[in-house]
Coordinates of C-alpha atoms in Angstrom, one line a residue:
Chain A
M10 CA 0.1 0.1 0.0
S11 CA 3.1 2.3 -0.3
E12 CA 2.3 3.6 -3.8
I13 CA 1.6 7.3 -4.2
K14 CA 0.7 9.9 -6.8
I15 CA 1.6 13.5 -7.3
V16 CA -0.3 15.5 -10.2
N17 CA 1.3 18.9 -10.5
V18 CA -1.8 20.5 -11.9
S19 CA -0.2 23.8 -13.6
T20 CA 1.9 21.6 -16.1
G21 CA -0.3 18.0 -15.8
K22 CA 2.7 15.9 -15.1
E23 CA 1.9 12.8 -13.0
T24 CA 4.4 11.0 -10.8
V25 CA 4.0 7.6 -9.3
R26 CA 6.5 6.4 -6.7
Q27 CA 6.9 4.6 -3.4
M28 CA 6.4 6.2 -0.3
N29 CA 9.7 7.2 1.4
Q30 CA 10.7 6.3 4.9
Q31 CA 9.0 9.7 6.2
E32 CA 5.9 9.2 4.6
L33 CA 5.6 5.5 5.7
A34 CA 6.0 6.4 9.0
Q35 CA 3.2 9.1 8.6
A36 CA 1.1 6.7 7.3
E37 CA 1.4 4.0 10.2
L38 CA 0.7 7.0 12.4
D39 CA -2.1 7.8 10.8
K40 CA -3.6 4.3 11.0
Q41 CA -2.7 4.2 14.7
N42 CA -4.4 7.3 15.5
L43 CA -7.4 6.3 13.6
E44 CA -7.7 3.0 15.5
A45 CA -7.4 4.6 18.6
K46 CA -10.3 7.1 17.7
L47 CA -12.4 4.1 16.4
K48 CA -11.7 2.7 20.0
I49 CA -12.7 5.7 21.8
K50 CA -16.1 5.9 19.7
A51 CA -17.0 2.5 20.5
E52 CA -16.5 2.5 24.2
A53 CA -18.3 5.9 24.3
K54 CA -21.1 4.6 22.6
A55 CA -21.2 1.1 24.5
L56 CA -21.3 3.2 27.7
A57 CA -23.9 5.3 26.7
E58 CA -26.0 2.6 25.6
A59 CA -25.6 1.1 28.9
K60 CA -26.7 4.3 30.8
L61 CA -29.6 4.4 28.6
S62 CA -30.4 0.9 29.1
S63 CA -30.4 1.4 32.8
L64 CA -33.1 4.0 32.3
G65 CA -35.2 1.5 30.5
L66 CA -34.3 3.8 27.2
T67 CA -32.8 2.7 23.4
A68 CA -30.8 4.7 21.2
D69 CA -33.8 4.5 18.9
D70 CA -35.9 6.5 21.7
L71 CA -33.3 9.1 22.0
K72 CA -33.3 9.4 18.1
A73 CA -37.0 9.9 18.4
L74 CA -36.7 12.5 21.1
L75 CA -33.9 14.7 19.0
G76 CA -35.9 14.6 16.3
Chain B
M29 CA -9.6 54.0 -27.6
P30 CA -12.1 54.5 -30.5
F31 CA -12.6 51.6 -33.0
K32 CA -11.0 52.1 -36.4
V33 CA -12.3 51.0 -39.7
F34 CA -9.5 50.4 -42.3
T35 CA -10.0 51.1 -45.9
N36 CA -8.3 49.9 -49.1
G37 CA -5.3 52.1 -50.3
V38 CA -4.7 54.0 -47.2
P39 CA -1.3 53.7 -46.0
L40 CA -0.9 51.5 -42.6
P41 CA 1.4 53.2 -40.2
A42 CA 2.8 51.3 -37.0
S43 CA 1.2 53.5 -34.9
D44 CA -2.4 52.6 -36.2
L45 CA -1.4 48.8 -35.9
N46 CA -0.3 49.4 -32.0
D47 CA -3.1 51.7 -31.3
Y48 CA -6.2 50.0 -32.7
L49 CA -5.1 46.3 -34.3
M50 CA -3.1 45.2 -31.2
E51 CA -5.0 46.7 -28.1
Q52 CA -8.4 45.6 -29.6
S53 CA -7.2 41.8 -30.2
I54 CA -7.1 39.2 -27.5
A55 CA -3.5 38.4 -26.5
T56 CA -2.7 35.3 -25.0
F57 CA -0.2 34.5 -22.1
A58 CA 0.9 31.6 -20.4
N59 CA -0.1 33.0 -16.8
S60 CA -0.8 36.4 -15.1
A61 CA 3.0 36.9 -14.5
A62 CA 3.8 36.7 -18.0
R63 CA 0.9 39.2 -18.5
T64 CA 2.3 41.8 -16.1
A65 CA 5.6 41.5 -17.7
A66 CA 4.3 42.2 -21.1
I67 CA 1.5 44.7 -20.6
T68 CA 2.8 47.1 -18.3
S69 CA 0.0 49.8 -18.7
P70 CA -3.2 48.0 -19.6
V71 CA -6.1 50.3 -21.2
E72 CA -9.6 49.8 -19.9
G73 CA -11.5 47.4 -21.9
Q74 CA -8.3 45.4 -23.1
F75 CA -8.9 41.7 -23.3
T76 CA -6.3 38.9 -22.5
Y77 CA -6.6 35.0 -22.1
L78 CA -4.3 33.2 -19.6
A79 CA -3.6 29.7 -20.4
S80 CA -2.6 28.4 -17.0
T81 CA -6.3 29.4 -15.8
N82 CA -8.4 29.0 -19.3
A83 CA -9.6 32.6 -18.2
L84 CA -10.8 35.4 -20.6
E85 CA -10.2 38.6 -18.4
F86 CA -10.3 42.2 -19.3
W87 CA -9.0 45.4 -17.6
D88 CA -11.7 47.2 -15.7
G89 CA -9.6 50.4 -15.2
A90 CA -8.1 49.3 -11.9
A91 CA -7.7 45.5 -12.5
W92 CA -8.1 42.4 -14.3
A93 CA -11.5 40.9 -13.7
T94 CA -13.1 37.7 -15.3
A95 CA -15.3 38.2 -18.3
G96 CA -18.7 36.6 -18.5
G97 CA -20.1 34.6 -15.6
G98 CA -17.9 33.7 -12.4
G99 CA -18.3 29.7 -12.6
P100 CA -15.7 27.6 -11.4
T101 CA -13.0 26.7 -13.9
L102 CA -11.8 23.2 -14.1
I103 CA -7.9 22.6 -13.1
S104 CA -7.4 18.9 -12.6
T105 CA -8.9 15.7 -13.2
T106 CA -7.4 12.8 -11.5
T107 CA -7.8 9.4 -10.8
L108 CA -7.5 8.2 -7.2
T109 CA -4.9 5.0 -6.8
G110 CA -2.7 4.0 -4.6
A111 CA -2.1 5.1 -1.0
S112 CA -2.5 8.8 -1.6
V113 CA -3.2 11.4 -4.4
T114 CA -1.6 14.7 -4.1
L115 CA -2.5 17.9 -6.2
S116 CA 0.5 20.2 -6.2
S117 CA 1.3 23.7 -7.7
I118 CA -2.3 24.8 -7.2
P119 CA -2.7 28.2 -9.3
Q120 CA -3.2 31.4 -6.8
D121 CA -5.5 33.2 -9.4
Y122 CA -8.7 31.8 -7.8
K123 CA -10.7 33.0 -4.8
D124 CA -12.0 29.5 -3.5
L125 CA -11.3 25.8 -4.5
Y126 CA -13.8 23.3 -5.0
F127 CA -13.2 19.8 -5.1
E128 CA -15.6 17.0 -5.9
I129 CA -14.8 13.1 -5.1
L130 CA -16.7 10.8 -7.1
N131 CA -17.1 7.1 -6.9
Y132 CA -14.4 6.7 -3.9
Q133 CA -13.9 3.4 -2.8
P134 CA -11.2 2.2 -0.2
A135 CA -9.5 -1.2 -0.2
S136 CA -10.7 -1.6 3.2
T137 CA -12.8 0.3 6.2
A138 CA -10.9 3.7 6.2
V139 CA -11.7 7.4 6.6
L140 CA -11.2 9.8 3.6
N141 CA -9.1 12.5 4.7
M142 CA -7.2 15.7 3.3
R143 CA -4.3 17.8 4.2
F144 CA -2.8 20.7 2.5
N145 CA 0.6 21.6 1.6
G146 CA 1.7 18.3 3.0
L147 CA 1.1 19.6 6.6
S148 CA 0.5 16.7 9.0
T149 CA 0.8 18.3 12.6
G150 CA -2.2 19.0 14.9
I151 CA -3.7 21.8 13.1
Y152 CA -6.6 20.6 11.9
M153 CA -10.2 20.4 13.2
S154 CA -13.5 18.5 11.4
R155 CA -16.9 18.9 12.4
D156 CA -19.2 16.0 10.8
Y157 CA -22.5 16.9 12.8
S158 CA -22.4 19.4 15.5
Q159 CA -20.7 22.5 16.5
R160 CA -17.3 22.4 18.2
I161 CA -16.7 25.0 21.0
N162 CA -13.3 26.2 22.2
E163 CA -11.6 22.7 21.4
T164 CA -7.7 22.2 21.1
M165 CA -7.0 21.2 17.5
I166 CA -5.0 17.9 17.6
E167 CA -6.1 16.4 14.6
T168 CA -3.5 16.0 11.6
Q169 CA -5.6 16.1 8.9
W170 CA -9.2 17.3 7.7
E171 CA -11.8 14.1 7.6
I172 CA -13.9 14.2 4.3
T173 CA -15.9 11.0 5.2
E174 CA -17.1 10.4 8.8
T175 CA -14.9 8.1 11.3
G176 CA -16.5 4.8 11.7
Q177 CA -18.3 4.4 8.7
A178 CA -18.3 1.1 7.4
N179 CA -16.9 2.2 4.1
T180 CA -15.5 -1.4 2.7
G181 CA -17.8 -2.0 -0.3
T182 CA -19.6 1.4 -0.3
N183 CA -19.6 3.8 -3.0
F184 CA -18.8 7.5 -1.7
S185 CA -18.8 11.1 -3.0
A186 CA -18.0 14.2 -1.5
R187 CA -18.1 17.9 -2.4
G188 CA -16.4 20.7 -0.7
T189 CA -15.2 24.3 -0.8
L190 CA -11.9 25.8 0.4
W191 CA -12.8 29.3 0.7
D192 CA -10.3 32.3 0.3
Y193 CA -7.4 29.8 0.3
T194 CA -4.8 32.2 -0.9
N195 CA -5.7 34.7 1.8
T196 CA -2.9 35.0 4.5
S197 CA -4.7 37.2 6.7
F198 CA -7.2 34.2 7.6
R199 CA -6.8 30.8 8.7
R200 CA -7.7 28.2 6.3
Y201 CA -11.3 26.7 6.3
G202 CA -14.1 25.0 4.2
T203 CA -17.3 23.4 4.0
G204 CA -18.6 20.3 2.3
F205 CA -20.6 17.1 2.8
W206 CA -20.4 13.5 1.8
F207 CA -22.7 10.6 0.8
G208 CA -22.5 7.0 0.4
N209 CA -24.5 4.0 -0.4
A210 CA -23.5 0.1 -0.2
G211 CA -26.5 -1.0 -2.6
T212 CA -29.9 0.6 -3.3
S213 CA -31.5 0.3 0.2
N214 CA -28.8 1.7 2.4
A215 CA -27.3 5.2 2.2
S216 CA -25.2 7.5 4.7
V217 CA -24.9 11.5 4.2
G218 CA -23.2 14.1 6.4
P219 CA -21.9 17.6 6.6
Q220 CA -18.6 18.5 7.2
A221 CA -16.8 21.7 8.4
W222 CA -13.0 22.1 8.4
F223 CA -11.1 24.5 10.1
S224 CA -7.0 24.7 10.6
S225 CA -5.1 27.1 12.6
S226 CA -2.5 27.7 9.5
T227 CA -2.9 30.9 7.3
A228 CA -0.6 29.6 4.9
A229 CA -2.1 29.9 1.0
I230 CA -2.8 26.6 -0.3
T231 CA -0.6 25.3 -2.9
S232 CA -1.3 21.6 -2.7
L233 CA -4.0 19.2 -1.7
T234 CA -3.4 15.4 -0.6
F235 CA -6.4 13.0 -0.2
F236 CA -5.8 9.7 1.1
P237 CA -7.7 6.9 3.0
T238 CA -6.5 6.1 6.3
G239 CA -4.5 2.6 6.6
A240 CA -5.9 1.6 3.0
N241 CA -5.5 2.2 -0.6
F242 CA -7.7 3.6 -3.1
T243 CA -9.3 1.0 -5.6
A244 CA -11.5 3.4 -7.5
G245 CA -12.5 7.1 -7.7
T246 CA -11.8 10.3 -9.2
V247 CA -10.9 13.7 -7.8
K248 CA -11.9 17.1 -9.8
L249 CA -10.5 20.3 -8.8
Y250 CA -11.9 23.6 -9.6
G251 CA -11.3 27.1 -9.2
V252 CA -13.9 29.5 -8.5
K253 CA -13.4 33.5 -8.8

C-alpha cells in the first residue's frame, strides 16, 4: 500500500512513486490514530447505551426525542 | 480608444497597428505573471486570455476581471489510486477552491482524509454533525467522510469548498458534504466543516484513505473567482 501519486496541476505532469521512510511512518501513525479514535468512539457508544438501558431506554428512543 | 475601420489603399502606419489592432485583439499569455511583464500599462477594455487558468479577462480600469460568468474553472481531473493522491502547484489566481470526489472506494474500512501543503501536525479540526466550542486542535488531517463508517463495499462521493484559500490574513477553512451507499437500500450522508490554525495559502492538496489504498474514484479540482 506504499505507492503514491503526485500531480502537478499546473503542468499536468504525473509522478507515481513509492513512499519514502518519512511518508511510511506518517501513514502508520495515521492508521494508529484512527484505530485509537475508533476505539474511543466504540467505548463511548457502549457506555452511553448501557446508561440508556439502565433508564429503560434505547438509542432509537433517543433519536425519536432528538427528532 | 475609438474603433477604427481600415480602408483599402490607405497607408498603414505602425502607430495604427499598435493603437487599434493590437489593443483591440485578445493577447494570450501562459499566466498572469507573463501578462504583467508584457502589458505594463493596460487600457480599460483590453482583453487577454490566460492559458494557466483558461480565463478570459479584461482590464476594468483598476484590475483584471473575469469576463462573463464567474463559474468554476476545472483545474484538474485525477484518478484516485495508491495510498494517496497529491494535487500540487495549485494556481493562486482564484478566490476559492472547489473539489469533487466521485465514486471513492477504499480497499478496506477507512476514512477519506485531506491535508494541504503536506502539513501533518495537529493544526486541523473537522466537524461532521454539530458545532465544536473552544476545543484544542489536535487532528492531523481533515476528514472528508465520517469516522467509523463501514466503508468497504460502499461507494462514496463528496463535495467541498475551501474558501479564500490564498488569503494569508485568514486561517484556512472549508465546508462540504459526503454521501455513500452500499446498495440500493442503505445510504449515509453527512455535512462537514473544516478549520485549520494555519494561514498559509493552499498550494497543494493530498487526499488519502487512512490505512488503506484507493481502489476506485476520481477527484476533480476547480478554481472559483
